[in-house]
Short mmCIF file of C-alpha atoms and ligand atoms in Angstrom, two decimals:
data_model
loop_
_atom_site.label_atom_id
_atom_site.label_comp_id
_atom_site.label_asym_id
_atom_site.label_seq_id
_atom_site.Cartn_x
_atom_site.Cartn_y
_atom_site.Cartn_z
CA UNK A 32 29.10 -97.57 62.27
CA UNK A 33 27.46 -94.65 60.49
CA UNK A 34 28.45 -93.26 57.17
CA UNK A 35 26.95 -90.34 55.32
CA UNK A 36 27.77 -90.06 51.76
CA UNK A 37 26.23 -87.58 49.35
CA UNK A 38 27.20 -88.29 45.81
CA UNK A 39 27.87 -86.76 43.31
CA UNK A 40 26.61 -83.51 41.52
CA UNK A 41 30.12 -82.25 42.25
CA UNK A 42 33.59 -83.57 41.53
CA UNK A 43 34.53 -86.73 43.20
CA UNK A 44 37.30 -85.78 45.56
CA UNK A 45 39.80 -87.51 47.80
CA UNK A 46 37.61 -87.44 50.90
CA UNK A 47 34.71 -89.06 49.06
CA UNK A 48 37.06 -91.69 47.62
CA UNK A 49 38.31 -92.51 51.12
CA UNK A 50 34.81 -92.74 52.40
CA UNK A 51 33.76 -94.93 49.57
CA UNK A 52 36.73 -97.30 50.12
CA UNK A 53 35.69 -97.44 53.78
CA UNK A 54 32.16 -98.28 52.78
CA UNK A 55 33.18 -100.90 50.24
CA UNK A 56 35.58 -102.67 52.41
CA UNK A 57 33.88 -102.44 55.71
CA UNK A 58 30.25 -102.23 54.59
CA UNK A 59 29.92 -105.90 53.90
CA UNK A 60 31.59 -107.10 57.24
CA UNK A 61 30.38 -104.62 59.75
CA UNK A 62 29.64 -105.53 63.43
CA UNK A 63 26.19 -107.05 63.65
CA UNK A 64 23.73 -104.97 65.58
CA UNK A 65 22.31 -106.59 68.75
CA UNK A 66 19.06 -107.68 66.99
CA UNK A 67 21.22 -109.53 64.38
CA UNK A 68 23.48 -111.17 66.92
CA UNK A 69 21.00 -114.04 67.29
CA UNK A 70 21.28 -114.97 63.60
CA UNK A 71 23.92 -117.53 62.76
CA UNK A 72 25.94 -115.55 60.28
CA UNK A 73 26.13 -111.75 59.79
CA UNK A 74 23.99 -110.42 56.98
CA UNK A 75 26.20 -109.10 54.22
CA UNK A 76 25.03 -105.79 52.72
CA UNK A 77 25.85 -104.01 49.53
CA UNK A 78 25.40 -100.36 48.98
CA UNK A 79 27.61 -98.04 46.97
CA UNK A 80 29.74 -100.90 45.94
CA UNK A 81 26.99 -102.52 43.92
CA UNK A 82 24.87 -99.82 42.17
CA UNK A 83 25.19 -99.17 38.41
CA UNK A 84 24.29 -96.56 37.28
CA UNK A 85 25.53 -94.61 40.26
CA UNK A 86 22.52 -92.72 41.87
CA UNK A 87 22.38 -89.10 42.38
CA UNK A 88 22.73 -89.29 46.16
CA UNK A 89 23.22 -92.09 48.54
CA UNK A 90 23.07 -91.77 52.30
CA UNK A 91 24.06 -94.80 54.33
CA UNK A 92 21.99 -95.00 57.56
CA UNK A 93 23.71 -97.89 59.24
CA UNK A 94 21.98 -101.22 60.01
CA UNK A 95 20.20 -103.30 57.50
CA UNK A 96 16.90 -104.67 56.29
CA UNK A 97 16.55 -108.39 56.08
CA UNK A 98 14.13 -110.03 53.62
CA UNK A 99 12.46 -112.93 55.42
CA UNK A 100 10.47 -115.81 53.95
CA UNK A 101 7.16 -114.22 54.93
CA UNK A 102 7.93 -110.87 53.21
CA UNK A 103 5.49 -109.39 50.69
CA UNK A 104 5.41 -106.47 48.36
CA UNK A 105 2.81 -103.77 48.99
CA UNK A 106 1.34 -101.23 46.58
CA UNK A 107 -1.34 -98.64 46.84
CA UNK A 108 -4.86 -100.17 46.19
CA UNK A 109 -6.00 -99.87 42.56
CA UNK A 110 -2.70 -99.09 40.96
CA UNK A 111 -2.39 -101.52 38.08
CA UNK A 112 1.08 -100.45 37.09
CA UNK A 113 2.52 -100.48 40.51
CA UNK A 114 1.04 -103.97 40.92
CA UNK A 115 2.79 -105.23 37.81
CA UNK A 116 6.02 -103.68 38.91
CA UNK A 117 5.65 -105.38 42.22
CA UNK A 118 5.08 -108.68 40.44
CA UNK A 119 8.22 -108.13 38.29
CA UNK A 120 10.28 -107.79 41.51
CA UNK A 121 8.46 -110.64 43.26
CA UNK A 122 9.24 -113.00 40.27
CA UNK A 123 12.97 -112.19 40.32
CA UNK A 124 13.31 -112.29 44.08
CA UNK A 125 11.11 -115.42 44.28
CA UNK A 126 13.22 -117.49 41.91
CA UNK A 127 16.49 -117.11 43.93
CA UNK A 128 15.13 -116.99 47.46
CA UNK A 129 12.35 -119.49 47.08
CA UNK A 130 10.06 -117.10 48.94
CA UNK A 131 6.52 -116.78 47.70
CA UNK A 132 6.22 -113.04 47.73
CA UNK A 133 2.70 -111.75 47.28
CA UNK A 134 1.81 -108.34 45.75
CA UNK A 135 -0.72 -106.97 48.21
CA UNK A 136 -2.53 -103.65 48.51
CA UNK A 137 -2.05 -101.29 51.40
CA UNK A 138 -3.24 -97.67 51.73
CA UNK A 139 -0.25 -96.22 53.54
CA UNK A 140 2.81 -97.91 54.93
CA UNK A 141 2.52 -101.77 55.28
CA UNK A 142 3.61 -103.80 58.26
CA UNK A 143 7.39 -104.02 58.94
CA UNK A 144 9.51 -106.57 57.09
CA UNK A 145 8.00 -105.81 53.71
CA UNK A 146 8.74 -103.92 50.55
CA UNK A 147 6.47 -100.95 49.66
CA UNK A 148 6.11 -99.37 46.19
CA UNK A 149 4.04 -96.17 45.97
CA UNK A 150 3.48 -93.04 43.85
CA UNK A 151 1.73 -91.27 46.74
CA UNK A 152 3.96 -88.40 47.80
CA UNK A 153 6.31 -88.88 44.80
CA UNK A 154 8.45 -85.91 44.10
CA UNK A 155 7.67 -84.39 40.68
CA UNK A 156 10.96 -82.61 40.53
CA UNK A 157 12.63 -86.02 40.14
CA UNK A 158 10.78 -86.45 36.93
CA UNK A 159 9.12 -89.41 35.29
CA UNK A 160 11.91 -91.85 36.02
CA UNK A 161 13.18 -90.49 39.29
CA UNK A 162 12.64 -92.19 42.67
CA UNK A 163 13.52 -92.16 46.27
CA UNK A 164 14.43 -95.52 47.91
CA UNK A 165 14.50 -95.68 51.67
CA UNK A 166 15.72 -98.81 53.37
CA UNK A 167 15.43 -99.04 57.12
CA UNK A 168 15.55 -102.03 59.45
CA UNK A 169 11.78 -102.23 59.13
CA UNK A 170 10.89 -101.49 55.55
CA UNK A 171 12.18 -101.02 52.05
CA UNK A 172 10.14 -98.22 50.32
CA UNK A 173 10.32 -96.86 46.85
CA UNK A 174 8.40 -93.63 46.25
CA UNK A 175 8.25 -92.16 42.78
CA UNK A 176 6.24 -89.52 40.97
CA UNK A 177 5.42 -91.95 38.16
CA UNK A 178 5.34 -95.72 37.73
CA UNK A 179 8.46 -95.51 35.57
CA UNK A 180 10.27 -94.19 38.54
CA UNK A 181 9.06 -97.19 40.66
CA UNK A 182 10.43 -99.50 38.01
CA UNK A 183 13.88 -97.78 37.97
CA UNK A 184 13.76 -97.87 41.74
CA UNK A 185 13.30 -101.63 41.98
CA UNK A 186 16.37 -102.10 39.87
CA UNK A 187 18.23 -100.51 42.65
CA UNK A 188 16.54 -102.69 45.13
CA UNK A 189 17.88 -105.74 43.10
CA UNK A 190 21.39 -104.27 43.21
CA UNK A 191 21.30 -103.61 47.00
CA UNK A 192 20.56 -107.35 47.58
CA UNK A 193 23.35 -109.88 47.26
CA UNK A 194 24.43 -110.78 43.72
CA UNK A 195 22.89 -114.28 43.98
CA UNK A 196 19.46 -112.65 44.02
CA UNK A 197 19.70 -112.69 40.25
CA UNK A 198 20.17 -116.46 40.13
CA UNK A 199 17.44 -118.44 38.43
CA UNK A 200 17.68 -121.16 40.96
CA UNK A 201 17.17 -121.22 44.81
CA UNK A 202 20.25 -119.87 46.59
CA UNK A 203 21.07 -119.64 50.34
CA UNK A 204 20.38 -116.33 52.06
CA UNK A 205 20.43 -114.30 54.16
CA UNK A 206 18.92 -111.58 51.92
CA UNK A 207 20.14 -108.34 53.41
CA UNK A 208 20.04 -104.79 52.18
CA UNK A 209 22.09 -101.91 53.65
CA UNK A 210 19.84 -99.36 55.33
CA UNK A 211 20.05 -96.35 52.94
CA UNK A 212 18.29 -93.35 51.52
CA UNK A 213 18.72 -92.90 47.78
CA UNK A 214 17.41 -90.03 45.76
CA UNK A 215 17.87 -90.58 42.15
CA UNK A 216 16.96 -89.36 38.67
CA UNK A 217 18.60 -89.63 35.19
CA UNK A 218 20.82 -87.06 33.53
CA UNK A 219 19.44 -87.82 30.01
CA UNK A 220 16.03 -88.85 28.87
CA UNK A 221 17.54 -90.99 26.03
CA UNK A 222 19.52 -93.94 27.29
CA UNK A 223 19.46 -96.60 24.63
CA UNK A 224 20.85 -99.41 22.69
CA UNK A 225 20.21 -100.73 19.21
CA UNK A 226 20.13 -104.29 17.94
CA UNK A 227 20.59 -105.13 14.27
CA UNK A 228 18.12 -107.84 13.35
CA UNK A 229 19.02 -107.66 9.67
CA UNK A 230 22.61 -108.83 9.31
CA UNK A 231 21.73 -111.79 11.56
CA UNK A 232 18.22 -112.39 12.66
CA UNK A 233 17.35 -112.59 16.37
CA UNK A 234 13.86 -113.71 17.35
CA UNK A 235 11.47 -112.79 20.07
CA UNK A 236 13.16 -114.85 22.91
CA UNK A 237 16.57 -113.30 22.15
CA UNK A 238 15.10 -109.79 21.96
CA UNK A 239 13.32 -110.27 25.37
CA UNK A 240 16.55 -111.41 26.89
CA UNK A 241 18.29 -108.22 25.72
CA UNK A 242 15.38 -106.14 27.08
CA UNK A 243 15.79 -107.80 30.46
CA UNK A 244 19.43 -106.95 30.65
CA UNK A 245 18.74 -103.38 29.46
CA UNK A 246 16.14 -102.94 32.17
CA UNK A 247 18.61 -104.00 34.91
CA UNK A 248 20.79 -100.97 33.97
CA UNK A 249 17.84 -98.56 33.73
CA UNK A 250 18.06 -98.12 29.98
CA UNK A 251 14.87 -96.83 28.41
CA UNK A 252 15.15 -96.75 24.59
CA UNK A 253 15.41 -99.83 22.33
CA UNK A 254 16.13 -99.15 18.74
CA UNK A 255 15.41 -102.14 16.43
CA UNK A 256 17.23 -102.01 13.14
CA UNK A 257 14.66 -104.04 11.19
CA UNK A 258 15.80 -103.79 7.59
CA UNK A 259 18.99 -103.63 5.71
CA UNK A 260 20.70 -105.12 2.53
CA UNK A 261 20.84 -108.65 4.08
CA UNK A 262 17.36 -109.03 5.37
CA UNK A 263 13.88 -107.52 5.89
CA UNK A 264 12.74 -108.64 9.30
CA UNK A 265 9.13 -107.35 9.87
CA UNK A 266 5.98 -108.41 8.06
CA UNK A 267 4.39 -105.56 6.07
CA UNK A 268 1.00 -106.81 5.05
CA UNK A 269 0.75 -104.59 1.97
CA UNK A 270 4.14 -105.80 0.64
CA UNK A 271 4.32 -109.41 1.86
CA UNK A 272 7.43 -110.49 -0.14
CA UNK A 273 9.52 -108.16 1.94
CA UNK A 274 9.54 -110.57 4.87
CA UNK A 275 8.97 -113.90 3.18
CA UNK A 276 11.53 -113.43 0.48
CA UNK A 277 13.56 -110.42 1.61
CA UNK A 278 13.96 -111.95 5.06
CA UNK A 279 14.88 -115.42 3.89
CA UNK A 280 18.62 -115.18 4.23
CA UNK A 281 21.26 -113.46 6.34
CA UNK A 282 25.05 -112.71 6.33
CA UNK A 283 26.90 -115.85 5.39
CA UNK A 284 23.93 -117.36 3.55
CA UNK A 285 22.24 -119.20 6.37
CA UNK A 286 18.40 -119.03 6.66
CA UNK A 287 17.22 -115.70 8.00
CA UNK A 288 13.83 -115.05 9.54
CA UNK A 289 11.46 -112.22 10.33
CA UNK A 290 9.05 -111.03 12.99
CA UNK A 291 5.34 -111.30 12.37
CA UNK A 292 3.34 -108.20 13.34
CA UNK A 293 2.09 -110.11 16.41
CA UNK A 294 5.74 -110.93 17.52
CA UNK A 295 6.74 -107.33 16.95
CA UNK A 296 3.79 -106.31 19.20
CA UNK A 297 4.87 -108.89 21.77
CA UNK A 298 8.29 -107.20 21.92
CA UNK A 299 6.76 -103.79 22.23
CA UNK A 300 4.49 -104.97 25.08
CA UNK A 301 7.44 -106.68 26.85
CA UNK A 302 9.49 -103.49 26.58
CA UNK A 303 6.60 -101.39 27.82
CA UNK A 304 6.37 -103.50 30.97
CA UNK A 305 10.09 -102.42 31.51
CA UNK A 306 9.38 -98.78 30.70
CA UNK A 307 11.41 -99.11 27.53
CA UNK A 308 10.33 -97.38 24.29
CA UNK A 309 10.81 -99.39 21.08
CA UNK A 310 12.00 -97.39 18.09
CA UNK A 311 11.59 -99.33 14.81
CA UNK A 312 14.01 -98.47 11.97
CA UNK A 313 13.29 -98.92 8.35
CA UNK A 314 16.57 -97.93 6.60
CA UNK A 315 15.96 -95.86 3.39
CA UNK A 316 16.99 -94.97 0.68
CA UNK A 317 20.29 -97.00 1.00
CA UNK A 318 20.73 -100.31 2.86
CA UNK A 319 17.70 -101.60 0.92
CA UNK A 320 18.95 -104.54 -1.08
CA UNK A 321 16.51 -106.96 0.63
CA UNK A 322 13.50 -104.74 -0.46
CA UNK A 323 15.03 -104.31 -3.98
CA UNK A 324 15.32 -108.11 -4.23
CA UNK A 325 11.67 -108.56 -3.09
CA UNK A 326 10.04 -106.12 -5.47
CA UNK A 327 11.47 -105.45 -8.95
CA UNK A 328 9.43 -102.20 -9.19
CA UNK A 329 11.45 -100.57 -6.44
CA UNK A 330 14.55 -100.52 -8.80
CA UNK A 331 15.01 -97.80 -11.36
CA UNK A 332 15.68 -100.48 -14.06
CA UNK A 333 12.74 -102.62 -12.96
CA UNK A 334 14.96 -105.63 -12.42
CA UNK A 335 14.90 -107.32 -8.98
CA UNK A 336 18.26 -107.58 -7.28
CA UNK A 337 19.68 -110.81 -6.02
CA UNK A 338 19.58 -111.48 -2.25
CA UNK A 339 22.76 -110.29 -0.55
CA UNK A 340 24.63 -112.23 2.12
CA UNK A 341 27.95 -110.23 2.27
CA UNK A 342 28.84 -107.37 4.62
CA UNK A 343 29.54 -104.46 2.19
CA UNK A 344 27.64 -101.21 2.63
CA UNK A 345 26.54 -98.31 0.40
CA UNK A 346 25.69 -100.17 -2.77
CA UNK A 347 21.88 -100.27 -2.76
CA UNK A 348 19.36 -97.48 -3.44
CA UNK A 349 15.54 -97.20 -3.66
CA UNK A 350 14.55 -95.54 -6.95
CA UNK A 351 13.90 -92.11 -5.59
CA UNK A 352 12.52 -90.72 -8.87
CA UNK A 353 9.68 -93.38 -8.96
CA UNK A 354 6.31 -92.76 -7.33
CA UNK A 355 6.07 -96.45 -6.43
CA UNK A 356 8.98 -95.80 -3.97
CA UNK A 357 6.84 -93.25 -2.04
CA UNK A 358 3.88 -95.51 -2.07
CA UNK A 359 6.08 -98.22 -0.58
CA UNK A 360 7.55 -95.91 2.06
CA UNK A 361 4.10 -94.62 2.94
CA UNK A 362 2.66 -98.19 3.30
CA UNK A 363 5.65 -99.34 5.42
CA UNK A 364 5.50 -96.31 7.74
CA UNK A 365 1.76 -96.50 8.04
CA UNK A 366 1.80 -100.19 9.12
CA UNK A 367 4.81 -99.71 11.46
CA UNK A 368 3.21 -96.52 13.05
CA UNK A 369 0.04 -98.44 13.69
CA UNK A 370 1.99 -101.14 15.50
CA UNK A 371 4.27 -98.83 17.48
CA UNK A 372 2.78 -97.02 20.48
CA UNK A 373 5.97 -94.99 20.97
CA UNK A 374 6.23 -91.65 19.31
CA UNK A 375 9.31 -92.34 17.03
CA UNK A 376 9.89 -93.83 13.64
CA UNK A 377 13.55 -94.15 12.49
CA UNK A 378 14.05 -93.93 8.77
CA UNK A 379 17.81 -94.69 8.69
CA UNK A 380 19.21 -92.50 5.91
CA UNK A 381 22.84 -93.53 6.48
CA UNK A 382 25.51 -94.34 3.89
CA UNK A 383 23.27 -93.68 0.83
CA UNK A 384 26.31 -93.63 -1.43
CA UNK A 385 24.33 -94.92 -4.38
CA UNK A 386 22.04 -91.95 -4.42
CA UNK A 387 23.23 -88.50 -5.65
CA UNK A 388 23.21 -86.01 -2.82
CA UNK A 389 20.58 -83.59 -4.28
CA UNK A 390 18.22 -86.52 -4.77
CA UNK A 391 19.01 -87.87 -1.32
CA UNK A 392 18.25 -84.49 0.19
CA UNK A 393 14.84 -84.32 -1.58
CA UNK A 394 13.98 -87.86 -0.75
CA UNK A 395 14.52 -87.33 3.00
CA UNK A 396 12.49 -84.10 2.75
CA UNK A 397 9.59 -86.00 1.33
CA UNK A 398 9.90 -88.94 3.71
CA UNK A 399 9.67 -86.47 6.67
CA UNK A 400 6.17 -85.44 5.51
CA UNK A 401 5.11 -89.11 5.36
CA UNK A 402 6.31 -89.77 8.93
CA UNK A 403 4.69 -86.55 10.02
CA UNK A 404 1.41 -87.65 8.43
CA UNK A 405 1.19 -90.65 10.78
CA UNK A 406 1.75 -88.53 13.79
CA UNK A 407 5.24 -89.79 14.53
CA UNK A 408 8.61 -87.99 15.12
CA UNK A 409 11.19 -88.84 12.62
CA UNK A 410 14.70 -89.98 13.65
CA UNK A 411 17.47 -90.51 11.14
CA UNK A 412 21.20 -91.13 11.18
CA UNK A 413 23.22 -87.95 10.97
CA UNK A 414 23.31 -87.78 7.19
CA UNK A 415 19.74 -86.64 7.21
CA UNK A 416 21.03 -83.28 8.61
CA UNK A 417 21.94 -82.36 5.01
CA UNK A 418 18.13 -81.89 4.23
CA UNK A 419 15.88 -79.12 5.28
CA UNK A 420 14.30 -80.77 8.28
CA UNK A 421 10.89 -79.68 9.36
CA UNK A 422 8.62 -80.95 12.21
CA UNK A 423 11.40 -81.28 14.84
CA UNK A 424 13.17 -84.48 13.89
CA UNK A 425 15.97 -86.19 15.92
CA UNK A 426 19.33 -86.73 14.36
CA UNK A 427 21.59 -89.61 15.47
CA UNK A 428 25.26 -88.87 15.44
CA UNK A 429 27.65 -91.70 14.63
CA UNK A 430 30.65 -90.53 12.66
CA UNK A 431 30.97 -87.07 11.26
CA UNK A 432 30.38 -83.47 12.32
CA UNK A 433 27.41 -82.94 10.04
CA UNK A 434 25.09 -82.66 13.08
CA UNK A 435 26.70 -79.40 14.19
CA UNK A 436 24.60 -77.14 11.93
CA UNK A 437 21.34 -78.94 12.68
CA UNK A 438 22.02 -78.84 16.41
CA UNK A 439 22.72 -75.13 16.28
CA UNK A 440 19.36 -74.65 14.67
CA UNK A 441 17.66 -76.54 17.49
CA UNK A 442 17.53 -80.13 16.17
CA UNK A 443 17.97 -82.65 18.95
CA UNK A 444 20.78 -85.11 18.78
CA UNK A 445 21.29 -88.65 20.00
CA UNK A 446 24.96 -89.44 20.52
CA UNK A 447 26.24 -92.78 19.12
CA UNK A 448 29.91 -92.03 18.22
CA UNK A 449 31.29 -95.12 16.56
CA UNK A 450 34.66 -94.76 18.19
CA UNK A 451 33.14 -94.77 21.67
CA UNK A 452 29.63 -96.32 21.52
CA UNK A 453 29.64 -99.03 18.81
CA UNK A 454 29.08 -102.38 20.59
CA UNK A 455 30.29 -104.17 17.49
CA UNK A 456 33.78 -102.75 17.75
CA UNK A 457 36.30 -105.23 19.08
CA UNK A 458 37.52 -104.69 22.69
CA UNK A 459 41.14 -105.23 21.57
CA UNK A 460 43.14 -107.02 19.01
CA UNK A 461 42.46 -110.41 20.59
CA UNK A 462 38.64 -110.10 20.26
CA UNK A 463 37.49 -112.55 17.66
CA UNK A 464 33.97 -111.16 17.12
CA UNK A 465 33.21 -107.69 15.85
CA UNK A 466 34.79 -105.11 13.57
CA UNK A 467 37.55 -102.55 14.04
CA UNK A 468 36.96 -99.80 11.50
CA UNK A 469 36.21 -97.21 14.32
CA UNK A 470 38.97 -98.60 16.42
CA UNK A 471 39.09 -100.91 19.47
CA UNK A 472 36.86 -99.96 22.35
CA UNK A 473 38.05 -101.33 25.68
CA UNK A 474 35.69 -101.12 28.62
CA UNK A 475 37.56 -98.06 29.95
CA UNK A 476 37.32 -96.27 26.55
CA UNK A 477 33.57 -97.08 26.49
CA UNK A 478 33.22 -95.39 29.88
CA UNK A 479 35.60 -92.30 29.71
CA UNK A 480 33.83 -89.92 27.38
CA UNK A 481 31.03 -87.42 27.73
CA UNK A 482 28.23 -87.09 25.15
CA UNK A 483 28.14 -83.32 25.93
CA UNK A 484 31.72 -82.68 24.76
CA UNK A 485 32.08 -85.26 22.02
CA UNK A 486 31.36 -83.10 19.05
CA UNK A 487 32.25 -79.42 19.24
CA UNK A 488 29.19 -77.23 18.83
CA UNK A 489 26.95 -80.01 20.11
CA UNK A 490 26.36 -79.24 23.77
CA UNK A 491 24.36 -80.87 26.54
CA UNK A 492 21.33 -78.73 25.68
CA UNK A 493 21.37 -80.11 22.15
CA UNK A 494 21.52 -83.66 23.18
CA UNK A 495 18.75 -86.03 24.24
CA UNK A 496 21.11 -88.63 25.43
CA UNK A 497 23.07 -91.59 24.06
CA UNK A 498 22.58 -94.90 22.27
CA UNK A 499 24.99 -97.81 21.81
CA UNK A 500 24.28 -99.62 18.57
CA UNK A 501 25.11 -103.35 18.09
CA UNK A 502 25.52 -104.12 14.45
CA UNK A 503 25.50 -107.86 13.77
CA UNK A 504 27.55 -108.51 10.70
CA UNK A 505 29.82 -110.83 12.79
CA UNK A 506 27.39 -111.59 15.62
CA UNK A 507 25.21 -114.74 15.25
CA UNK A 508 23.86 -115.76 18.66
CA UNK A 509 22.42 -114.02 21.73
CA UNK A 510 25.47 -115.27 23.68
CA UNK A 511 27.70 -113.27 21.22
CA UNK A 512 25.38 -110.22 21.59
CA UNK A 513 25.82 -110.46 25.35
CA UNK A 514 29.61 -110.82 25.09
CA UNK A 515 29.94 -107.71 22.97
CA UNK A 516 27.40 -105.71 24.97
CA UNK A 517 28.69 -106.63 28.40
CA UNK A 518 30.21 -105.08 30.26
CA UNK A 519 30.31 -102.04 27.97
CA UNK A 520 26.53 -101.47 28.09
CA UNK A 521 26.61 -100.99 31.89
CA UNK A 522 29.07 -98.12 31.35
CA UNK A 523 26.81 -96.55 28.73
CA UNK A 524 23.94 -96.84 31.07
CA UNK A 525 25.92 -94.93 33.71
CA UNK A 526 27.00 -92.27 31.29
CA UNK A 527 23.33 -91.75 30.36
CA UNK A 528 22.06 -91.77 33.93
CA UNK A 529 24.63 -90.41 36.32
CA UNK A 530 26.05 -86.90 36.70
CA UNK A 531 29.21 -86.35 34.69
CA UNK A 532 30.96 -84.64 37.63
CA UNK A 533 30.74 -87.74 39.78
CA UNK A 534 32.01 -90.17 37.18
CA UNK A 535 35.50 -91.55 37.57
CA UNK A 536 36.92 -94.76 36.03
CA UNK A 537 38.99 -95.78 39.09
CA UNK A 538 35.90 -95.73 41.24
CA UNK A 539 33.53 -97.17 38.50
CA UNK A 540 35.80 -100.16 37.82
CA UNK A 541 35.37 -101.37 41.38
CA UNK A 542 31.60 -101.28 41.13
CA UNK A 543 31.76 -102.93 37.71
CA UNK A 544 33.94 -105.65 39.28
CA UNK A 545 31.18 -106.27 41.75
CA UNK A 546 28.76 -106.63 38.90
CA UNK A 547 30.83 -109.51 37.66
CA UNK A 548 29.06 -111.76 40.07
CA UNK A 549 25.71 -110.19 39.24
CA UNK A 550 26.20 -110.69 35.51
CA UNK A 551 27.30 -114.20 36.17
CA UNK A 552 24.22 -114.98 38.28
CA UNK A 553 22.12 -113.48 35.43
CA UNK A 554 23.87 -116.03 33.09
CA UNK A 555 25.68 -113.41 31.04
CA UNK A 556 29.05 -114.55 29.62
CA UNK A 557 30.68 -111.16 29.45
CA UNK A 558 34.10 -110.01 28.45
CA UNK A 559 36.33 -110.15 31.47
CA UNK A 560 38.58 -107.27 30.68
CA UNK A 561 41.83 -107.24 32.68
CA UNK A 562 41.18 -103.53 33.35
CA UNK A 563 38.58 -104.52 36.05
CA UNK A 564 39.06 -106.35 39.37
CA UNK A 565 36.23 -108.89 38.78
CA UNK A 566 34.40 -110.62 41.56
C1 LIG B 485 28.13 -98.46 9.71
S1 LIG B 485 26.55 -96.76 11.54
C2 LIG B 485 26.79 -98.60 9.49
C3 LIG B 485 26.20 -99.98 9.55
C4 LIG B 485 27.19 -100.95 9.80
C5 LIG B 485 28.19 -100.53 10.78
C6 LIG B 485 29.19 -101.60 11.15
C7 LIG B 485 25.67 -96.68 10.41
C8 LIG B 485 24.66 -95.69 10.47
N1 LIG B 485 25.89 -97.50 9.40
O1 LIG B 485 25.46 -100.17 8.40
O2 LIG B 485 26.55 -102.13 10.22
O3 LIG B 485 28.90 -99.38 10.34
O4 LIG B 485 29.98 -101.22 12.22
#
């Protein structure tokens, strides 16, 4: 049996749908080739049915590669990053297969039966994250221009293997992959999610778990909402009370917590190994009650506020007319910039209802010079577009059309429309967690929109990509984070990565259904929407 599928870059039409069906249904129970006849059971293979986000082009070659107990992973000699990417794959595959895969060096193609990761011959036109994955009966090879592309490519390798490859305990094989050629690169450079550590605190282990799940879907931006009215979650050495006092509670009044600078750095390093950039957010001038409680001098009346454990917004404000406020902002941004290798600092700027608009505008204009002075690119929620923005900032859309003007003047936009991309919105009226002020967001609603047509006047060329924020007023545990994020986050990942013209809910929901068993193997207790035929 021999299928050739080239997807998508062009509308998904009936013929492709028929071919896909043929592949999905028959691809996993095809006639064994003569060489496989000797094995006891046929090797199941997964191809198009199992990859999220959908790659740019997939060509099924017929036949399969079987990972055997003596398989290893080969990389070019002397490539430190490729070696650590190989180890990442070896660890995952090793846990479920029980095989002891070694990462070995090989100049040129290794012996048959192995996995090969190389940047030699990588195609620069596929960009930093693009890759070509070729699976034949002999070898599984990922070639990429940059290590980031190798890392994205091995996520596809994981998804070509059976779902039980994700299990943390040894599973029965066989471990087959469909023979295939995949050429792949992302549509958008910004494919992110945000976690709110302030309303409820999540520590290093929880954050790492979230990063692992992001990586599986090829996401590359992790926005950490580190401060808000309910808690300040990162140590700032020059203002120590922020964390120790301002971080002591959370929504509902339970004990809060904070990241030490070493823990923050540990998160950044863990993200880096997954080719994910961390964007720290310090939300100013509103959403600052925790800071106003920690230091009386940040208040215009010089009186420290009480700690806040409710879920209201818009009531707090730094005293924008006091010089102390700018010393504070400068110190915080200086320390955060030094800890953050990524080029971005997010300064919040949303819902500053307790600051008069002209003062807000001036405040943001001054803060941008502080961010600039530490060599970082400023990001802010869409409200900052009211200010005269210099130095090429990035504006994050969430609710209004205020970004239109800025976009038309060349400011880049991240799309996080609350009614489509807020992971804290309930799925439907039976969801017990979450909020509903922006509406319910069922899994289909989360998938069926396009960032490039969401706000009129904000076109594809104005957009860096999308980000799905998870606000945690109602979310207390990592299991609850996972329930709200999955399966919607897989859909956002596909919106960010795959070509719009090839996206189609009826086709996607089949692949998502197949990911039910993958998410289960990963230990994710996701929302089993009735819209999807789960496996
Ligand atoms: C609006 S979106 C907020 C957050 C809340 C969220 C709850 C944005 C920039 N601000 O402070 O947590 O709604 O859904």
